[in-house]
Structure formats: structure tokens, C-alpha cells
Coordinates of N, CA and C in Angstrom, one line a residue:
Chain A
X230 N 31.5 35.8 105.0 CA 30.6 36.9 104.9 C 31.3 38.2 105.4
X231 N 32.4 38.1 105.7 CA 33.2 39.3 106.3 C 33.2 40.2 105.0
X232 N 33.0 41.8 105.6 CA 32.7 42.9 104.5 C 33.9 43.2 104.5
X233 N 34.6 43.5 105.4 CA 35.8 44.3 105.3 C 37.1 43.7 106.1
X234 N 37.8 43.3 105.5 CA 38.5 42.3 106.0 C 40.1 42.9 106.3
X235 N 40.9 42.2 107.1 CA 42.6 42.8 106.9 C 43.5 41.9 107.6
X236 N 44.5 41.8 107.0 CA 45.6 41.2 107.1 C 47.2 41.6 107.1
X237 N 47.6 41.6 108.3 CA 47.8 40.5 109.4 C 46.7 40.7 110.8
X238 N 46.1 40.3 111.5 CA 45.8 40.9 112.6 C 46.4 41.7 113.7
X239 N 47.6 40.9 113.7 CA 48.7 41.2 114.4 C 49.4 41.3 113.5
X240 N 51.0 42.4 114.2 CA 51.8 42.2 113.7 C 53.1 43.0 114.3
X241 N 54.1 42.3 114.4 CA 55.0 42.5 115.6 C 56.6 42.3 114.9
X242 N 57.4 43.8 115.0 CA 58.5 44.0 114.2 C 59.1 44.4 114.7
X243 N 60.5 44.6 113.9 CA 61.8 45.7 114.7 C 62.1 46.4 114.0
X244 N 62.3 47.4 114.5 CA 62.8 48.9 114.0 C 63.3 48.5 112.7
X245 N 63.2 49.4 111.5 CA 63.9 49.4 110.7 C 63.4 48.3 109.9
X246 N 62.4 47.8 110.0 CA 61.8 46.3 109.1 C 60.9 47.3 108.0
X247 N 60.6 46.4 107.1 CA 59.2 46.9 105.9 C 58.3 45.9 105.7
X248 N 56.9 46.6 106.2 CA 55.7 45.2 106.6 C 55.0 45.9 105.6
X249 N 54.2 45.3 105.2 CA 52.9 45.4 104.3 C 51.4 44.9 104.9
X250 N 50.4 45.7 105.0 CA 49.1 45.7 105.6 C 48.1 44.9 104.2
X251 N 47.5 44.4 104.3 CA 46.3 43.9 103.4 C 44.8 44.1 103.5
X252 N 44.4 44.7 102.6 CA 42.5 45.3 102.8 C 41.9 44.6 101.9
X253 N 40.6 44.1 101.7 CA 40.2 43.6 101.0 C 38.2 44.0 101.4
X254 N 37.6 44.4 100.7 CA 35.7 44.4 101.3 C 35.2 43.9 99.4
X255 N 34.3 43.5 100.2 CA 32.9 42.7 99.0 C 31.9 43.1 99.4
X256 N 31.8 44.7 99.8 CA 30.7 45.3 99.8 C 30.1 46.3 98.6
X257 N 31.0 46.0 97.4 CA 31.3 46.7 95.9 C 30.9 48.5 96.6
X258 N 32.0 48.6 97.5 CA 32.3 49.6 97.5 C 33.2 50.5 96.5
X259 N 33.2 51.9 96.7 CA 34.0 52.6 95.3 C 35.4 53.2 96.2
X260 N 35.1 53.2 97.4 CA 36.1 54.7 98.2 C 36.9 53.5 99.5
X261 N 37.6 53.5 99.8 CA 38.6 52.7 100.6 C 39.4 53.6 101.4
X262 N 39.5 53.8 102.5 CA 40.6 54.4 103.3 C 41.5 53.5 104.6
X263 N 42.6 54.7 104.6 CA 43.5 54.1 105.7 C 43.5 54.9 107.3
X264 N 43.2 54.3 108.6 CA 43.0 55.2 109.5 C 44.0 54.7 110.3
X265 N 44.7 55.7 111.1 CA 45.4 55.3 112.4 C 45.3 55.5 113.6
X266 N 45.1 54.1 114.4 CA 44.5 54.8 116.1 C 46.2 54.4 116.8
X267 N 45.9 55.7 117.3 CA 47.0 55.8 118.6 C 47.0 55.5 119.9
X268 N 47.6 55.3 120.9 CA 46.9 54.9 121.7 C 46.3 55.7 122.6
X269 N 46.4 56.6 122.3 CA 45.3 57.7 122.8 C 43.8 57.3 122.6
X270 N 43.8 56.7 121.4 CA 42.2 56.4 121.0 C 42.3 57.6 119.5
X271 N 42.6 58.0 119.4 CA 42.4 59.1 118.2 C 42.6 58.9 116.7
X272 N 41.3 58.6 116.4 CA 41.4 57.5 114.7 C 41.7 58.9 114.1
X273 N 42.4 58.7 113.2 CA 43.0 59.8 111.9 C 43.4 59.5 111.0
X274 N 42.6 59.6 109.8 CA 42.8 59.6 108.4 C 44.4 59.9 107.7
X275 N 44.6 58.5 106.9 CA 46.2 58.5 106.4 C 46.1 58.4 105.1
X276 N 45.2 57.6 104.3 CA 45.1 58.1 103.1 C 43.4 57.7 102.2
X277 N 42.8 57.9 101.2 CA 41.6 57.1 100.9 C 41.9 57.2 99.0
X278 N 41.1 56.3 98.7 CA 41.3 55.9 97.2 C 40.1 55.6 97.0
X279 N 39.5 56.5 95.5 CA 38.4 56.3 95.4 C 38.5 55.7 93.9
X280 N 37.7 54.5 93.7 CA 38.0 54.2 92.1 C 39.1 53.8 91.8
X281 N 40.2 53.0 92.7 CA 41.4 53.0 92.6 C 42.9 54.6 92.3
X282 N 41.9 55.9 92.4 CA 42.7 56.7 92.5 C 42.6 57.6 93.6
X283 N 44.1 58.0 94.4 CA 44.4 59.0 95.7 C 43.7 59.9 95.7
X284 N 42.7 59.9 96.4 CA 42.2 61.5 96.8 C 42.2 61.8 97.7
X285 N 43.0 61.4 98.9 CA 43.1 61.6 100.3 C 44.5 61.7 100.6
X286 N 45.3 62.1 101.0 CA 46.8 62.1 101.1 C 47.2 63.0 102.2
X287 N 46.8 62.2 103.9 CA 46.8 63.6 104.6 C 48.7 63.2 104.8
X288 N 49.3 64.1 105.5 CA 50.6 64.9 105.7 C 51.1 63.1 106.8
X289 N 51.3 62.5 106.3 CA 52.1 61.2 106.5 C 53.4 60.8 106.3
X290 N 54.0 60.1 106.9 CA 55.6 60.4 106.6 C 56.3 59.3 105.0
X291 N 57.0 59.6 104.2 CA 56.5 59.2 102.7 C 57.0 57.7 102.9
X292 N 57.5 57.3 103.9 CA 57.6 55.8 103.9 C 56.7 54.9 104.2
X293 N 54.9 55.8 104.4 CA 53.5 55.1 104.2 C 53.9 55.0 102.6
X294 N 53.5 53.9 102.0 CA 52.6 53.9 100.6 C 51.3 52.7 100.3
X295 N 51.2 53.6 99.8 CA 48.8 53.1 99.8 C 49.3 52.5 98.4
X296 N 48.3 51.2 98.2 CA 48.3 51.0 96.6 C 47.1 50.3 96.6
X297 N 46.2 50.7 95.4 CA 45.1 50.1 95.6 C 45.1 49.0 94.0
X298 N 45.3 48.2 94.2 CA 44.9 47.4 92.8 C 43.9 47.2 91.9
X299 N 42.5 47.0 93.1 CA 41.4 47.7 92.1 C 40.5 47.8 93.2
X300 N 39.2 48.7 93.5 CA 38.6 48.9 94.0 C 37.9 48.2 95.1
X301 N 38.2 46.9 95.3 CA 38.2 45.5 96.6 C 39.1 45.7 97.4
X302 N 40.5 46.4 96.9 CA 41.4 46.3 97.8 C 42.5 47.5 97.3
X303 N 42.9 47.8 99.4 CA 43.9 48.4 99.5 C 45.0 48.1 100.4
X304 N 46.1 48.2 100.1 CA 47.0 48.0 100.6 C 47.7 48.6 101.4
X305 N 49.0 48.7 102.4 CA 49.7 49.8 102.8 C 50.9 49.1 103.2
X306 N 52.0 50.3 102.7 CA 53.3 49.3 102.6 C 53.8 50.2 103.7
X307 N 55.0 49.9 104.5 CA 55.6 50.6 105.7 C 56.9 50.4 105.8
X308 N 57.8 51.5 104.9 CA 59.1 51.2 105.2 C 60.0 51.5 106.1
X309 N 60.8 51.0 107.0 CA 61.7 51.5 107.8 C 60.5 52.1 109.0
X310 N 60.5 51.0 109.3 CA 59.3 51.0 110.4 C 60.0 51.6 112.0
X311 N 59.5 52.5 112.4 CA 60.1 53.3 113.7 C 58.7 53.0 115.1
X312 N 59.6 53.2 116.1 CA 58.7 53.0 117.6 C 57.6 53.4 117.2
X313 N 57.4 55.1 116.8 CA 56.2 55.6 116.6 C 55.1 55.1 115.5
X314 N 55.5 54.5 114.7 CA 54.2 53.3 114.0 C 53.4 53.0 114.8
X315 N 53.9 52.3 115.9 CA 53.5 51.5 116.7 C 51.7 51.8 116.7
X316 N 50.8 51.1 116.2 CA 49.4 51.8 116.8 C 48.1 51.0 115.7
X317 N 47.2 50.8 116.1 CA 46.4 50.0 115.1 C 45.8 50.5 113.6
X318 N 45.8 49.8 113.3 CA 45.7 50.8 111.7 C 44.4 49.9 111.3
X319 N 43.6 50.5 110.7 CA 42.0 50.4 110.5 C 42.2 50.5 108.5
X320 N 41.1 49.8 108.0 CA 40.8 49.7 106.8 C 39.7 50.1 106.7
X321 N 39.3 51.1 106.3 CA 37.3 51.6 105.9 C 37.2 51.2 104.7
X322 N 35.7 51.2 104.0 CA 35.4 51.3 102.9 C 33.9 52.5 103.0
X323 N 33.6 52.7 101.7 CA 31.9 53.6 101.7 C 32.0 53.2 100.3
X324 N 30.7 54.0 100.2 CA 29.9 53.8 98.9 C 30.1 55.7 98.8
X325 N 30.9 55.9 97.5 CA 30.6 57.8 97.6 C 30.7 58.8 99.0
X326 N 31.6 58.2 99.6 CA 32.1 58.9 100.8 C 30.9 59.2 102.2
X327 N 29.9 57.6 101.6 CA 28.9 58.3 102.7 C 29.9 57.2 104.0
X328 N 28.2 56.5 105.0 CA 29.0 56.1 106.1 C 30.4 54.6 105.3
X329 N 31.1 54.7 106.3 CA 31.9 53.8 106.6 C 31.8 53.0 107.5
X330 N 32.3 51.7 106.6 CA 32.8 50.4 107.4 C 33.9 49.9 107.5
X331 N 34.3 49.4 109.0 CA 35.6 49.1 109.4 C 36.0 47.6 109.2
X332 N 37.7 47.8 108.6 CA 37.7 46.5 108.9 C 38.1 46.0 110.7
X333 N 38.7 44.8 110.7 CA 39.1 44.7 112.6 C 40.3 45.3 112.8
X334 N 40.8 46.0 112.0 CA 42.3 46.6 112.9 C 43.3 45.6 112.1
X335 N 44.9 46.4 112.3 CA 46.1 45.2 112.4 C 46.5 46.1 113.7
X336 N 47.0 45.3 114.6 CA 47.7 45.9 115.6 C 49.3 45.8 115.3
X337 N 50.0 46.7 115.1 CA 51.3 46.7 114.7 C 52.1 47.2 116.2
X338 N 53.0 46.5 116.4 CA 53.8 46.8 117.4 C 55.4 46.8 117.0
X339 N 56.1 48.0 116.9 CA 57.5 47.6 116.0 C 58.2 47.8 117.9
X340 N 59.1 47.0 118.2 CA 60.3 47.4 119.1 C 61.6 47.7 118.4
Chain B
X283 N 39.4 76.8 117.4 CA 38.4 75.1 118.0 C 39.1 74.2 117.1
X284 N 38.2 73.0 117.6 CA 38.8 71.7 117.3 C 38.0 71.1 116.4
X285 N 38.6 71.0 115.1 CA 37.2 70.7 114.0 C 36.2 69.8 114.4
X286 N 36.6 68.5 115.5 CA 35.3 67.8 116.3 C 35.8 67.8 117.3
X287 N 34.9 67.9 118.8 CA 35.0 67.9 119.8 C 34.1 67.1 120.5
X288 N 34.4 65.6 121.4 CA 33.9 65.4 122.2 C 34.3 65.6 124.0
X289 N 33.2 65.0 124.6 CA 33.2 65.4 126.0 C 34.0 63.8 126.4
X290 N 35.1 63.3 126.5 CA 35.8 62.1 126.9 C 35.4 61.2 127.6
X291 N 34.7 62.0 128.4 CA 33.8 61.2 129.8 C 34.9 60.4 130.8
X292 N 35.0 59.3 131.4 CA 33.7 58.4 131.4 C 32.4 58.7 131.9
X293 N 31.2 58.6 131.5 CA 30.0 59.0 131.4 C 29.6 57.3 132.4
X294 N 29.0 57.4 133.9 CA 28.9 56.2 134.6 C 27.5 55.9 134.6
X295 N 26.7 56.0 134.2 CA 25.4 55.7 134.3 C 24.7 54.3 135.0
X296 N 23.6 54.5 135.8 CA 22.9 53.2 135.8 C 22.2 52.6 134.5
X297 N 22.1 51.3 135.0 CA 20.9 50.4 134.0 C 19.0 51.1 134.0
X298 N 19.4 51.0 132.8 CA 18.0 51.8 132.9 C 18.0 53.4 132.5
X299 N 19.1 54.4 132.7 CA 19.1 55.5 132.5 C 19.1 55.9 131.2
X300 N 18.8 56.9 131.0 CA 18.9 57.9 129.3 C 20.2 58.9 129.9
X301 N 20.8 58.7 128.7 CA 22.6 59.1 128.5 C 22.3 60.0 127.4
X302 N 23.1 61.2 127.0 CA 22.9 61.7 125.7 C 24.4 62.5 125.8
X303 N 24.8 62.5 124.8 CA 26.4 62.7 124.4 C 26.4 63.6 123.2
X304 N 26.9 64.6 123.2 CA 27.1 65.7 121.9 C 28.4 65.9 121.3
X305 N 28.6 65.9 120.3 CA 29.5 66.3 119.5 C 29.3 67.7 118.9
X306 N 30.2 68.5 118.9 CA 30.3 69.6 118.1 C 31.9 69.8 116.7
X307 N 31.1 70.3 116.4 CA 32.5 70.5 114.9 C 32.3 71.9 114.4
X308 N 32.9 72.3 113.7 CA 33.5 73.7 113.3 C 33.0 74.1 111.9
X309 N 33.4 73.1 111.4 CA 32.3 73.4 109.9 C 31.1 73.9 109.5
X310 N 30.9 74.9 109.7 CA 29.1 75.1 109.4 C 28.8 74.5 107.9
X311 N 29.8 74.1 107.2 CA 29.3 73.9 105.4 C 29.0 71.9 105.6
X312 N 29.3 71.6 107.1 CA 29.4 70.2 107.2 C 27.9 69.8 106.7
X313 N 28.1 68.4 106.0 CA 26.6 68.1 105.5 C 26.3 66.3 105.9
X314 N 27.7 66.1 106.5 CA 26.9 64.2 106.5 C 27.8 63.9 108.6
X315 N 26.7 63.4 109.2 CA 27.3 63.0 110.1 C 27.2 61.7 110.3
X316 N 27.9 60.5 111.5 CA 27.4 59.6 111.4 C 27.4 59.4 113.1
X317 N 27.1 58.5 113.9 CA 27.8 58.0 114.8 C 28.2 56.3 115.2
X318 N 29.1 56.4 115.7 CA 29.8 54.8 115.8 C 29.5 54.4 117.3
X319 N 30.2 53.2 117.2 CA 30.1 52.6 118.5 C 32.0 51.7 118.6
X320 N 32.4 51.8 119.6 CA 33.7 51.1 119.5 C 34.2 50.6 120.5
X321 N 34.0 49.0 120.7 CA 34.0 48.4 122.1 C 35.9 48.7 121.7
X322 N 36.1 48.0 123.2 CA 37.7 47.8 123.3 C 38.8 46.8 122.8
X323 N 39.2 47.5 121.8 CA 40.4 46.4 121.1 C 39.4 45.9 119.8
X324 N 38.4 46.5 119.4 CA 37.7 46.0 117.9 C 37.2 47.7 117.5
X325 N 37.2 47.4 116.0 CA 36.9 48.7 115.1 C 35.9 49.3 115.5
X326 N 35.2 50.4 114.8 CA 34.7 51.4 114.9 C 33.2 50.4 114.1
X327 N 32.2 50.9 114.6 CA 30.7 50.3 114.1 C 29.9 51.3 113.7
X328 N 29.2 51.1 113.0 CA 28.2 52.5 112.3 C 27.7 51.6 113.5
X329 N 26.8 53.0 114.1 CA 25.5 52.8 115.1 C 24.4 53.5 114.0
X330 N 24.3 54.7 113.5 CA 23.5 55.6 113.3 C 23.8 56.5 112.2
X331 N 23.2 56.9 111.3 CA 23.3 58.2 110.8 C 22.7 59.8 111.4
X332 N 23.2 60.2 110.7 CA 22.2 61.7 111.6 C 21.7 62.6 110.5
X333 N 20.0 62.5 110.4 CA 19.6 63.7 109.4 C 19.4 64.5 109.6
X334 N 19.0 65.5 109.4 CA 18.6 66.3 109.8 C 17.2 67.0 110.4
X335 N 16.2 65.9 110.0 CA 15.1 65.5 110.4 C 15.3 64.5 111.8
X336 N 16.4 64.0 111.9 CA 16.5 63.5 113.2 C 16.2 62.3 113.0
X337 N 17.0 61.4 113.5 CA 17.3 59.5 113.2 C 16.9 58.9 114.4
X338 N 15.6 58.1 114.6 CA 15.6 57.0 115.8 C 15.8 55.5 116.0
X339 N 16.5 54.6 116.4 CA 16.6 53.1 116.3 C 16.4 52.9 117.1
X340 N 15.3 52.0 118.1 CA 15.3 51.8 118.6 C 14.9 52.7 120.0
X341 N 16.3 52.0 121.0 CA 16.4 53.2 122.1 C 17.0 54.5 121.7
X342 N 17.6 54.2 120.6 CA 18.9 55.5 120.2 C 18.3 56.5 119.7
X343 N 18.8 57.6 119.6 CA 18.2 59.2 119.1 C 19.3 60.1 118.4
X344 N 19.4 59.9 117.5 CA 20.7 61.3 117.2 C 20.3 62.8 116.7
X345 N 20.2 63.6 116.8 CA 19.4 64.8 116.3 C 21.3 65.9 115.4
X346 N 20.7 66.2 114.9 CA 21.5 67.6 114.7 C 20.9 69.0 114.8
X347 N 21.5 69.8 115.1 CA 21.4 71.7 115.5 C 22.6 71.9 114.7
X348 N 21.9 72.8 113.6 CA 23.1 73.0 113.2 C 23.5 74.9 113.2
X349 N 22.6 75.2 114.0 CA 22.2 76.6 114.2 C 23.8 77.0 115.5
X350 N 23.7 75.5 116.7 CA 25.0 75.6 117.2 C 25.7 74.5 117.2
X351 N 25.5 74.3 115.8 CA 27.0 73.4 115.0 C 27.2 72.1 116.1
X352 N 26.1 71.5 116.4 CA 26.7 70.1 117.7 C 25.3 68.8 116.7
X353 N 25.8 67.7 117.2 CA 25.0 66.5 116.9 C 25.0 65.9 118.3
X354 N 24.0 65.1 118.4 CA 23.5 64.5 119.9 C 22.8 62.9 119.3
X355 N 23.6 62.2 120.2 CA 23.0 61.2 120.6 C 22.4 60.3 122.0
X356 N 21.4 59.8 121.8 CA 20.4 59.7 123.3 C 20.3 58.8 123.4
X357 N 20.5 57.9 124.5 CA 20.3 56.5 124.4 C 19.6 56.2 125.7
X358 N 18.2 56.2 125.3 CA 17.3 55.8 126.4 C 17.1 54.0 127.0
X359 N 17.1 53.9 128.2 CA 16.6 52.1 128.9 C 18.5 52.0 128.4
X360 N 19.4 52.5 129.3 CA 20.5 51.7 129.3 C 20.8 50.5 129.1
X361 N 21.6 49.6 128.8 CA 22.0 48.8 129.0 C 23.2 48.2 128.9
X362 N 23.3 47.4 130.2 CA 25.2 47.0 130.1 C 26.0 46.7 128.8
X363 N 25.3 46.1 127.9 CA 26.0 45.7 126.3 C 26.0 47.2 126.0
X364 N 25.8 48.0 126.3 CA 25.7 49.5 125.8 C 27.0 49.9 125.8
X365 N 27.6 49.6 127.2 CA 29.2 50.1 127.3 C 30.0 49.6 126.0
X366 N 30.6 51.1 125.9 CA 31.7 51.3 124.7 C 32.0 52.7 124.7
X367 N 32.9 53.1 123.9 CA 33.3 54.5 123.8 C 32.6 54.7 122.1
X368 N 31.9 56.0 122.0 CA 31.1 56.5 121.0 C 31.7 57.3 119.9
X369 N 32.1 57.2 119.1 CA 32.8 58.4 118.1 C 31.4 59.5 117.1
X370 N 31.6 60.4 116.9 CA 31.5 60.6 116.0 C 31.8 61.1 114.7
X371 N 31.7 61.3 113.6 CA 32.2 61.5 112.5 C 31.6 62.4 111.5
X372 N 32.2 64.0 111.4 CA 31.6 64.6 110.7 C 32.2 64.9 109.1
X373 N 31.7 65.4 108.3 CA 32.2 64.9 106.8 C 33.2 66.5 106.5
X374 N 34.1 66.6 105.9 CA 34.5 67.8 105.4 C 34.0 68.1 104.1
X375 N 33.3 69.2 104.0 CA 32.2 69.5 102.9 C 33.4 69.6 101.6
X376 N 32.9 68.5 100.4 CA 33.0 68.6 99.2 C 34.5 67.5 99.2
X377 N 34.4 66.6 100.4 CA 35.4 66.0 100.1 C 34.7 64.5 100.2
X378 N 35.9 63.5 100.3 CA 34.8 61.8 101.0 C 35.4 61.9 102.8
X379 N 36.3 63.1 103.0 CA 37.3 62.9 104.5 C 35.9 62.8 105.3
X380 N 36.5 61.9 106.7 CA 35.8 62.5 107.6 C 36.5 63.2 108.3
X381 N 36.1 63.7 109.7 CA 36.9 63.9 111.0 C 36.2 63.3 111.5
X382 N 36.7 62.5 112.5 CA 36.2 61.3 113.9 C 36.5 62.2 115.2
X383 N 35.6 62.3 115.9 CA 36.1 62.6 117.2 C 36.9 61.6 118.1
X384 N 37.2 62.5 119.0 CA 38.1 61.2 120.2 C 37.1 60.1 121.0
X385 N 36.1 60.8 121.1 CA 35.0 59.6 121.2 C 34.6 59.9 122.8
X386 N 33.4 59.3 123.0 CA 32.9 59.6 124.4 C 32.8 58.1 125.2
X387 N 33.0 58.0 126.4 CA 33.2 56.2 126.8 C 32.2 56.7 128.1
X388 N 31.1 55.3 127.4 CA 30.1 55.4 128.7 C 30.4 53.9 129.1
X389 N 30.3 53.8 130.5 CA 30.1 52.7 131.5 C 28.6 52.8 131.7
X390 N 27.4 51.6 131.6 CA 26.6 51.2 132.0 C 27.0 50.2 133.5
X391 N 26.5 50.5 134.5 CA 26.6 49.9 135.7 C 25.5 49.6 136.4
X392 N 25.6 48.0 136.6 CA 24.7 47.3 137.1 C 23.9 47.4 138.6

């Protein structure tokens, strides 16, 4: 019954690796985004896809790439993975950009 | 300013007390707010919406002013499962973005 789901939970790498994140909700949502908490605590929008196309594209470094296959799911690919990744990365979904639901986090840790 | 702004806290309250927490944002064209709840080491939770007519659940209260651009939420009869840190989230007009605040973290203490 999980709405919003993500895969790996964890996930623990070394510099210079390329990991891939997995999103997936069955809440026949239309709009999907990507958030990243620091450890500061400071969630910040990295990209969202509505209908399976980009309408969110904040200023991220271009070795993020979002891919959404169809509107259940987004993905996020991460190449050449550096210290500063390091930080939980959140899956939302909405219905027309109202509230959002989270998935549980991947906690990514690159050394 | 800071398109959202919360007060960090920690906010230490007794059991039993009314707590109320504000958010302010910069947008006067803003039109959708929400607020969350976010224990530690798990996602962000819709607690609430905020209308404008003002949202109650329960113990909870959110109101908006939008005259000085802040949203408020009130959480009357504390209680220890209460503790968490609070975000809220206001919409950037004519987009789906939000902005999240840094979030407010109350301790209920027994």
C-alpha cells in the first residue's frame, strides 16, 4: 500500500561512481519531483516532471539526470558522484502541483 | 528576504501547552500553502493545508495573513508524539515549485 515509494534506501559509494535512484507512487498522480536535504535539514527542489515532461529544472550540476518513463515513475541518475552529493534525496508526487507526498528518502553517502 | 522564513527554534514546551509557529514568505502573488511534519531520519508528512478561511484538525490550527505575508500554525493540548521539526511550504505563483522552509523543531517535554 506504499504511495510513494524509493529505491535504494541506502546507498553508499565512492567518489567518482554512477548510482541511479528509483521512484515509483500509485497515487495516479500527474507531477513527480526530486528534493535534496542537506544536512543542514534544508529540503530543495532539483527537478519535477509533470505528465512525464521537465518543468522544473532548478540550477543543478548536469551530472543530475531525471528521467521519467511514465507518470508512476521517476528516476535520477548521478554521475561521477563527488563528497558533496552526499545528502538524502526525497521523491514527491501531487496531483496538479497541489500538496505533496514524500517518498522515505535514499540516504546516499559517497566517500 | 528569504522567500520562506522560519524561526529554527528549538521550541521546548511542556505537555499540555499551545505552541504556534509562523512562517513568513516573500511572495505576496503566493496562493497554496501547506504544512508538514518531519520526525528524524523519515520524510516530510503533509500535516495540513492552509486556506484562507483558516484549517482546523483536531488540536492543530493553521491560519494565513496575508496582509503580513506569514502562515501560522497552533498546536493546542501538546503532546510528546508531537515532537518533530515542522516545515512549511509555500507555492511559487503560476508554477507546481514549492519553497520549503528550514523548518521549526519543537521538543514536547514531559
Amino acid at each position: 500500500d506504499t504511495a510513494v515509494s524509493q529505491t535504494p534506501k541506502y546507498l553508499v559509494t565512492q567518489m567518482g561512481n554512477d548510482k541511479s535512484i528509483k521512484c515509483e507512487q500509485n497515487l495516479g498522480h500527474d507531477t513527480m519531483y526530486w528534493y535534496k536535504q542537506d544536512s543542514k535539514k534544508f529540503l530543495k527542489i532539483m527537478f519535477s516532471y509533470n505528465n512525464k515532461e521537465l518543468i522544473i529544472n532548478e540550477t543543478v550540476p548536469n551530472r543530475f539526470s531525471p528521467k521519467s518513463p511514465d507518470k508512476a515513475h521517476l528516476n535520477l541518475h548521478i554521475n561521477s558522484l563527488e563528497l558533496g552529493d552526499s545528502a538524502v534525496y526525497f521523491c514527491a508526487s501531487s496531483l496538479r502541483g497541489y500538496e505533496q507526498y514524500f517518498g522515505p528518502g535514499t540516504r546516499l553517502t559517497v566517500t | 528576504r528569504k522567500e520562506v522564513e522560519q524561526d529554527p527554534g528549538p521550541f521546548n514546551v511542556p505537555e499540555g501547552a499551545t505552541v504556534a509557529f509562523n512562517c513568513t514568505y516573500s511572495n505576496s502573488a503566493s496562493q497554496s500553502f501547506f504544512w508538514y511534519r518531519q520526525d528524524c531520519r523519515k520524510e516530510p508528512k503533509l500535516l495540513m493545508s492552509v486556506y484562507s478561511s483558516g484549517n482546523e484538525d483536531g488540536r492543530f490550527t493553521a491560519q494565513l495573513n496575508r496582509a503580513s505575508q506569514y502562515i501560522s500554525l497552533l498546536i493546542r493540548d501538546s503532546k510528546l508524539s508531537d515532537s518533530a521539526t515542522y516545515l512549511c511550504a509555500v507555492n511559487i505563483p503560476g508554477t507546481y515549485k514549492y519553497i520549503f522552509g528550514t523548518g521549526t523543531r519543537l521538543k514536547v517535554l514531559a
